[in-house]
Tab-separated table of C-alpha atoms and ligand atoms in Angstrom:
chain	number	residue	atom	x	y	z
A	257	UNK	CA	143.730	-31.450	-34.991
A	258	UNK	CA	140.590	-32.858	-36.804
A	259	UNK	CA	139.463	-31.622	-40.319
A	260	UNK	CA	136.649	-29.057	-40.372
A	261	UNK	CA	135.115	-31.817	-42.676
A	262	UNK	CA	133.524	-31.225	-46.050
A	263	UNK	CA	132.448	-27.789	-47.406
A	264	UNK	CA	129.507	-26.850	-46.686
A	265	UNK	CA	126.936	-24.561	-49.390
A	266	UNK	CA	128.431	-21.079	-49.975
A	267	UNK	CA	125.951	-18.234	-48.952
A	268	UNK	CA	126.811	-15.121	-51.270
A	269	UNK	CA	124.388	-13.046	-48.829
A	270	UNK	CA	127.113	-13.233	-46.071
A	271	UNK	CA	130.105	-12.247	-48.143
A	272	UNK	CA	131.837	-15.624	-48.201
A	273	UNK	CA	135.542	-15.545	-49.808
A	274	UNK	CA	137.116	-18.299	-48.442
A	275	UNK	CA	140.931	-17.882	-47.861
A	276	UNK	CA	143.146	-20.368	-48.738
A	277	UNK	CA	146.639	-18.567	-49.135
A	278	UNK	CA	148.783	-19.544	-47.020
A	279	UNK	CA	151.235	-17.152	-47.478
A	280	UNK	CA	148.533	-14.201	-46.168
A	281	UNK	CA	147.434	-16.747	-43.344
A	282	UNK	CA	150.829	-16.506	-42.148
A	283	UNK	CA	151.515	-12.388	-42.593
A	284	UNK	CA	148.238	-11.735	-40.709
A	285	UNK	CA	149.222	-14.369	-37.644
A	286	UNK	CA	152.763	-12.772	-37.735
A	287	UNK	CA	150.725	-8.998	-37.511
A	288	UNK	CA	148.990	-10.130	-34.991
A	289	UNK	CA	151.489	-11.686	-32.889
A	290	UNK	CA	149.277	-12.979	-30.007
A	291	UNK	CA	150.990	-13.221	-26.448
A	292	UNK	CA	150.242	-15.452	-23.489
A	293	UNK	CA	147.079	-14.776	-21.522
A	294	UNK	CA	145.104	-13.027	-24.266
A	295	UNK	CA	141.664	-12.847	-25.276
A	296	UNK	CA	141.424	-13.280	-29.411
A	297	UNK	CA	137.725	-13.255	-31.053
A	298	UNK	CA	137.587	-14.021	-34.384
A	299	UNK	CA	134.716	-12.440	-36.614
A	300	UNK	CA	133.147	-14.976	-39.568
A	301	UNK	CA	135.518	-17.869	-39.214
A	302	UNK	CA	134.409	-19.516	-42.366
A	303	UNK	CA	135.920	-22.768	-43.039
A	304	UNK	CA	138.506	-22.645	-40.435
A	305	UNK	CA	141.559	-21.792	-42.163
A	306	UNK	CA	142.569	-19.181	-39.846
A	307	UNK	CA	140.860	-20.160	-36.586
A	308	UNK	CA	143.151	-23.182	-37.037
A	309	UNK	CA	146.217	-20.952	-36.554
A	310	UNK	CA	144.320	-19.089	-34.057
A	311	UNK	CA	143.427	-21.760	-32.074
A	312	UNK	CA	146.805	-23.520	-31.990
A	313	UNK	CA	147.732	-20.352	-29.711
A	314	UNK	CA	146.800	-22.926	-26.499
A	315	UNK	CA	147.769	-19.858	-24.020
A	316	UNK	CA	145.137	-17.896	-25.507
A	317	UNK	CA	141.183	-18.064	-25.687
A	318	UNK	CA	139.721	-17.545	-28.784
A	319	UNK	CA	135.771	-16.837	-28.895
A	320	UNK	CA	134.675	-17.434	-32.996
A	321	UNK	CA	131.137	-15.744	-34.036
A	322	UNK	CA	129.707	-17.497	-37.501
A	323	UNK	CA	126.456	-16.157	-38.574
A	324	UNK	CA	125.948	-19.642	-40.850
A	325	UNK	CA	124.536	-22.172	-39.702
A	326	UNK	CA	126.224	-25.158	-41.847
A	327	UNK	CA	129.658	-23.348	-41.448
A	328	UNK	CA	129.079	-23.069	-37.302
A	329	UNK	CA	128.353	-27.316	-37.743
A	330	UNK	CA	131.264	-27.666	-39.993
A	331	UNK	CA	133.431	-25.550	-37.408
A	332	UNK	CA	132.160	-27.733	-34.327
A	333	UNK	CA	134.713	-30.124	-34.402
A	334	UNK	CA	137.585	-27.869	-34.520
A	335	UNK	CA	135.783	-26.540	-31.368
A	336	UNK	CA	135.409	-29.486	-29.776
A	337	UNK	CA	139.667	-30.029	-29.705
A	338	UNK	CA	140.128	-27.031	-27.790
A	339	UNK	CA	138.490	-26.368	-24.216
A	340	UNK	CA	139.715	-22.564	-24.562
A	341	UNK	CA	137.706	-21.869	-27.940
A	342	UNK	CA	134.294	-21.017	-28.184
A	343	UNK	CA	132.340	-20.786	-31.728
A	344	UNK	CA	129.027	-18.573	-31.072
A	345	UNK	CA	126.662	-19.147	-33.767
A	346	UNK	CA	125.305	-15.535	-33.669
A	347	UNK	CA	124.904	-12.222	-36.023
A	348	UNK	CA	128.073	-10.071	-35.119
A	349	UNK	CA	126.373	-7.203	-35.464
A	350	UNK	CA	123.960	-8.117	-32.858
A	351	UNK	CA	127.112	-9.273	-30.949
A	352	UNK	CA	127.688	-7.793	-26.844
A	353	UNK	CA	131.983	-8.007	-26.769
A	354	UNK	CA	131.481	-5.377	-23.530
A	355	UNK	CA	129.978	-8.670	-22.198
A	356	UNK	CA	132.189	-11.308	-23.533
A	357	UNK	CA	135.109	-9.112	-21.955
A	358	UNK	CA	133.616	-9.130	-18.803
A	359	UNK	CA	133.170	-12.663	-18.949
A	360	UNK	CA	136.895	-13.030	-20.467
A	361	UNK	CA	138.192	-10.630	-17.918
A	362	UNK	CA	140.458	-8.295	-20.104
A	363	UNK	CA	140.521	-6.573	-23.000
A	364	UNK	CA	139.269	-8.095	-26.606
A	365	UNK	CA	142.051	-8.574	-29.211
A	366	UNK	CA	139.188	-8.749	-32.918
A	367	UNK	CA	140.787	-10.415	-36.017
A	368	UNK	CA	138.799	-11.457	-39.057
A	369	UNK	CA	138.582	-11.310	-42.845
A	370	UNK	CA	135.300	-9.883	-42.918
A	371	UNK	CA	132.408	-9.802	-44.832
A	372	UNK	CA	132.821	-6.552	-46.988
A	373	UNK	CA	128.790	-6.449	-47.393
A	374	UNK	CA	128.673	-5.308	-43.428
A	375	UNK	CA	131.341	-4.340	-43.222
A	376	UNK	CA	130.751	0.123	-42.476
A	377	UNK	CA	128.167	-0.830	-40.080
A	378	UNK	CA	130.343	-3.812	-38.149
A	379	UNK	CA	133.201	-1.060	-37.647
A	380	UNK	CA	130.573	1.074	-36.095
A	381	UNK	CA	129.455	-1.756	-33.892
A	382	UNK	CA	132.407	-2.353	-32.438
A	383	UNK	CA	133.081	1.418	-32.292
A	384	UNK	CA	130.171	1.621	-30.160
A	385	UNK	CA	132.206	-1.369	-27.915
A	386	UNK	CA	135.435	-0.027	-27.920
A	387	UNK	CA	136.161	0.071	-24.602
A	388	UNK	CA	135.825	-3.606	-24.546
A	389	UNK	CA	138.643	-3.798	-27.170
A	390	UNK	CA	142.205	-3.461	-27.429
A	391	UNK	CA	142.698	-3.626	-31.322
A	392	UNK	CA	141.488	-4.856	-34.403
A	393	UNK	CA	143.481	-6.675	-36.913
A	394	UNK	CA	140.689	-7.455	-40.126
A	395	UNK	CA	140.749	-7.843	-43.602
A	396	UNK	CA	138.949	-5.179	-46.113
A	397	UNK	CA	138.185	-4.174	-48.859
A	398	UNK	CA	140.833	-2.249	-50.058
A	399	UNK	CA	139.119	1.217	-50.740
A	400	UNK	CA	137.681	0.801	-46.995
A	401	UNK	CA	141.229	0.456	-45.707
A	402	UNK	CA	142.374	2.985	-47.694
A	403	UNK	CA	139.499	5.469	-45.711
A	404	UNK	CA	139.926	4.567	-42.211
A	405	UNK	CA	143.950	5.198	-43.245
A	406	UNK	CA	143.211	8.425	-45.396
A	407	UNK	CA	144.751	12.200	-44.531
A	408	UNK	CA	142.367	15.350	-44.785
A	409	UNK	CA	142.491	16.806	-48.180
A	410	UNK	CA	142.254	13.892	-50.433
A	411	UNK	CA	138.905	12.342	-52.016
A	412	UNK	CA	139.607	9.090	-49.289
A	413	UNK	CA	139.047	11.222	-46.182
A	414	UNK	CA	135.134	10.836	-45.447
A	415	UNK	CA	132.633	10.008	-42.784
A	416	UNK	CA	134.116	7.093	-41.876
A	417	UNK	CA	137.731	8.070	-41.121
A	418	UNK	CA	136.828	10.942	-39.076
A	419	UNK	CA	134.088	8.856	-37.466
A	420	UNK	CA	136.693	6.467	-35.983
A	421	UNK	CA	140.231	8.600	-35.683
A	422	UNK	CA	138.975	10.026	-32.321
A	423	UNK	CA	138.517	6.547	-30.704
A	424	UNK	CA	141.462	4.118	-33.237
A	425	UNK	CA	144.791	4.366	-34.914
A	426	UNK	CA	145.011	3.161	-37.803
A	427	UNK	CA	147.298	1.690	-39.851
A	428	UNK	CA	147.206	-0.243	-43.439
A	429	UNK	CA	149.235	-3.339	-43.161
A	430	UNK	CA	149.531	-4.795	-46.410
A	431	UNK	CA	147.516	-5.308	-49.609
A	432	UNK	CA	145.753	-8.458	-50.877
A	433	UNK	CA	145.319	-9.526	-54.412
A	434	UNK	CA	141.584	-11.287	-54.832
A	435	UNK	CA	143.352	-14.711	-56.415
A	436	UNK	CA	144.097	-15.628	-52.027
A	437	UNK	CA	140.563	-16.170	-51.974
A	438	UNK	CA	138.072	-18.812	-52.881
A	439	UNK	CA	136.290	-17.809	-55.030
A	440	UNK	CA	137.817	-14.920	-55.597
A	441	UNK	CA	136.525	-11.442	-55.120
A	442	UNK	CA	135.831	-8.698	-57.930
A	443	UNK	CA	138.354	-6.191	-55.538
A	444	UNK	CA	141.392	-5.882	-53.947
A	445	UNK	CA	141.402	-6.542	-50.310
A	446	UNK	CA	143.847	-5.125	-47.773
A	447	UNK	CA	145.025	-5.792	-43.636
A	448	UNK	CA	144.079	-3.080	-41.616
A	449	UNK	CA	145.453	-2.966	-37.931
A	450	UNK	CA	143.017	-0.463	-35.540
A	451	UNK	CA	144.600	0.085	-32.165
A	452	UNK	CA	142.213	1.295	-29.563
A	453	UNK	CA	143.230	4.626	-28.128
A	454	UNK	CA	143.857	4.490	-24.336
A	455	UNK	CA	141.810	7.533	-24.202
A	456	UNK	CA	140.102	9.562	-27.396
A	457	UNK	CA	141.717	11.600	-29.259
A	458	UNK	CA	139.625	14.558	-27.535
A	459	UNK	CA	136.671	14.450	-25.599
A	460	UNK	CA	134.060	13.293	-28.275
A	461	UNK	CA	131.192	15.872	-28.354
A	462	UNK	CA	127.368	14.233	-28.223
A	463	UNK	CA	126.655	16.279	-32.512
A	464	UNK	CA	130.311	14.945	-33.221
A	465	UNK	CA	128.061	12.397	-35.369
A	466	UNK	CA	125.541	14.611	-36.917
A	467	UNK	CA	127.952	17.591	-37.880
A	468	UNK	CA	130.412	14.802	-39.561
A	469	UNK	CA	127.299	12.991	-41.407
A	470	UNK	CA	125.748	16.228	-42.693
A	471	UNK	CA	129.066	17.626	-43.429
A	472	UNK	CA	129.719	14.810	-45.325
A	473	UNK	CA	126.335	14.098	-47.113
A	474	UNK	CA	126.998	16.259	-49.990
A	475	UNK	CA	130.492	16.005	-50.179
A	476	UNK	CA	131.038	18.682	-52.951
A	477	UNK	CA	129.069	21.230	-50.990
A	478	UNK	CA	130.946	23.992	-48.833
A	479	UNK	CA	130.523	23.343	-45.158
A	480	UNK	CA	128.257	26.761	-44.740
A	481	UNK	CA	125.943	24.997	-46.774
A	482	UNK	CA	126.410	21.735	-45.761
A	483	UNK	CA	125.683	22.528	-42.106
A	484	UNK	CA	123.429	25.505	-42.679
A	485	UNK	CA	120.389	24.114	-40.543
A	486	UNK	CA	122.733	23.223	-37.785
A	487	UNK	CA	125.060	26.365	-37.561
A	488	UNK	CA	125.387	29.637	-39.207
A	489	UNK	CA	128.415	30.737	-40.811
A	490	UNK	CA	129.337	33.293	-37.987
A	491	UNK	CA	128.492	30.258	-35.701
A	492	UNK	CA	131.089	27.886	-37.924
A	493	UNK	CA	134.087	31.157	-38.486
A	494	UNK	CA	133.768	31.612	-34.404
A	495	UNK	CA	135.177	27.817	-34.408
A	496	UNK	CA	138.308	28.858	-36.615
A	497	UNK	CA	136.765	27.046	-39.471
A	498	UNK	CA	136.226	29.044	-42.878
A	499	UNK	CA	133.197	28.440	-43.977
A	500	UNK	CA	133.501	28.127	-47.746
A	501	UNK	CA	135.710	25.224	-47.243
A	502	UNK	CA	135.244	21.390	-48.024
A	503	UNK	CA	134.228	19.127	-45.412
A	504	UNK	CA	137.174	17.204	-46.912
A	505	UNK	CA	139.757	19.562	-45.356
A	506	UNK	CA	139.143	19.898	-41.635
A	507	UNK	CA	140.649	17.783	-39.120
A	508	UNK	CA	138.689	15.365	-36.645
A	509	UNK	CA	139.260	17.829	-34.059
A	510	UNK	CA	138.226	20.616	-36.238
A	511	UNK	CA	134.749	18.544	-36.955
A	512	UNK	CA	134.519	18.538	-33.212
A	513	UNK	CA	134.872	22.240	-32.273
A	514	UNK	CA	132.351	22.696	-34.310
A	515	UNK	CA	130.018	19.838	-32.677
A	516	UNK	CA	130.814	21.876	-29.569
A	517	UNK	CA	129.495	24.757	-31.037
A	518	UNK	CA	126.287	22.874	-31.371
A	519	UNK	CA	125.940	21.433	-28.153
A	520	UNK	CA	126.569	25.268	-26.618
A	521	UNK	CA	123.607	26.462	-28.989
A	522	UNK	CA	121.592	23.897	-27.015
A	523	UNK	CA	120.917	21.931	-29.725
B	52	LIG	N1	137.428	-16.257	-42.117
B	52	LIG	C1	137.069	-17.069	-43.251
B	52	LIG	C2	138.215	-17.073	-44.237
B	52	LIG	O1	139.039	-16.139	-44.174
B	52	LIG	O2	138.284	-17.977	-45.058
B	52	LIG	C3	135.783	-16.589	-43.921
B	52	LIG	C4	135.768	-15.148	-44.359
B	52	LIG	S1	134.341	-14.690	-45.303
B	52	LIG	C5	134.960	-13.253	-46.128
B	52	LIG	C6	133.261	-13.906	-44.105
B	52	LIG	C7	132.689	-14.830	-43.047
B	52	LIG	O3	131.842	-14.064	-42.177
B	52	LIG	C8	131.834	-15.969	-43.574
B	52	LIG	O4	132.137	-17.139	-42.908
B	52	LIG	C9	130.401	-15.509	-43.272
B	52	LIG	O5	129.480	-16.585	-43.138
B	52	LIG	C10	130.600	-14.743	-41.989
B	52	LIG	N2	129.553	-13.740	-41.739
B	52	LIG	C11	128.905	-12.957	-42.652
B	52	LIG	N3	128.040	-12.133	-42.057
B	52	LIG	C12	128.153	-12.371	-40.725
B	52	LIG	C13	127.493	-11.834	-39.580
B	52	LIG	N4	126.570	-10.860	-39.681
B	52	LIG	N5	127.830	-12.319	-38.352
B	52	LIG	C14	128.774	-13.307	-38.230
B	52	LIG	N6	129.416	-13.840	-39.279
B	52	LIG	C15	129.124	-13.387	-40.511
């Protein structure tokens, strides 16, 4: 295979930590073990230095989407040895995967060590797309792995962990120390793998998003008076729910019943 040829300027604006480990290179192809026939997309491929291993996978596709210019020109080359890989030049979270599985065929397998400064807003993206993907293996920050991951009760569970549990499974791989990167980060980073439910958890209600944001706004607050425009605290006891607890405490499914609630009050 050609080089990627020489560096090209580092953009701090789209988080770029470069890895160069080896060692982790080889964990995260070995976690995501790809099989014949599949579909792999890569988010941010950098420099190359996994897209190489990625691409080496000849019974696979891989589609690449690189938001930098002078990275997507240093990249081209690679491309250009492989008539199954495809490097979009393109902001990911502007990306349509429902339409690059169509085009593929099959379901989307998503690896990438992503840019931590989208990285909230990406997992929503594809959240919004999930049905177009069949699991996620990325790299994190480690205090964002540690939420999708995170059990009610403890000061990890939030917004985003019961935003995704209905529709992923997730599971935290293994930990990262910032000295695999180039340069190297201010924070631990950590694998994550997110495994697309065949079906959700429960059927998702349409204020599942606005009962789990305002729940979790004010995170101290008790859930009476964290939802108190949206339901009344007969309204959130009918759901089995106490309301002097902490958002922190209830289940996904519990955060739903009460979405329910809402959509019953017309809301
Ligand atoms: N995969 C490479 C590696 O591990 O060495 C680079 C990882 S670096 C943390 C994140 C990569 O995502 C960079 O290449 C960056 O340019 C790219 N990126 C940042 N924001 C992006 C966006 N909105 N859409 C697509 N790529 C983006």
């Amino acid at each position: 295979m050609r080089p990627a040829g020489a560096a090209a300027p580092r953009r701090k604006r789209f988080g770029q930590h470069f890895l160069h480990d080896p060692a982790v290179l080889e964990r995260i192809m070995e976690a995501l073990a790809p099989r014949a026939g599949q579909h792999l997309v890569e988010i941010g491929p950098g420099r190359g230095a996994l897209t190489r291993h990625l691409a080496e996978r000849r019974d696979c596709t891989l589609d690449a989407i690189e938001i930098d210019r002078d990275l997507a020109q240093l990249l081209a080359p690679l491309f250009a040895d492989f008539p199954r890989c495809q490097l979009h030049q393109a902001d990911v979270l502007e990306f349509d995967f429902a339409a690059l599985a169509r085009a593929r065929g099959a379901r989307l397998r998503i690896i990438g060590n992503l840019p931590y400064n989208i990285s909230t807003p990406l997992l929503f993206h594809l959240l919004a797309q999930a049905s177009a993907i069949d699991d996620l293996h990325v790299m994190l920050q480690r205090e964002v792995v540690e939420r999708l991951v995170a059990p009610p009760g403890g000061k990890d569970y939030g917004r985003l962990t019961v935003m995704l549990a209905p529709y992923v499974a997730a599971e935290s791989l293994f930990d990262v120390g910032p000295g695999a990167f180039r340069p190297p980060p201010r924070v631990w980073s950590a694998v994550a793998r997110l495994r697309v439910r065949a079906e959700p958890l429960f059927a998702v209600s349409p204020h599942y998003a606005a009962v789990v944001s305002a729940a979790f706004m004010q995170r101290r607050k008790t859930l009476r008076n964290a939802l108190g425009e949206l339901l009344s605290r007969e309204q959130i006891a009918g759901c089995g729910v106490d309301p002097g607890a902490r958002p922190e405490t209830l289940s996904p499914a519990d955060f739903n019943n009460l979405a329910v609630r809402l959509d019953r009050a017309g809301a």
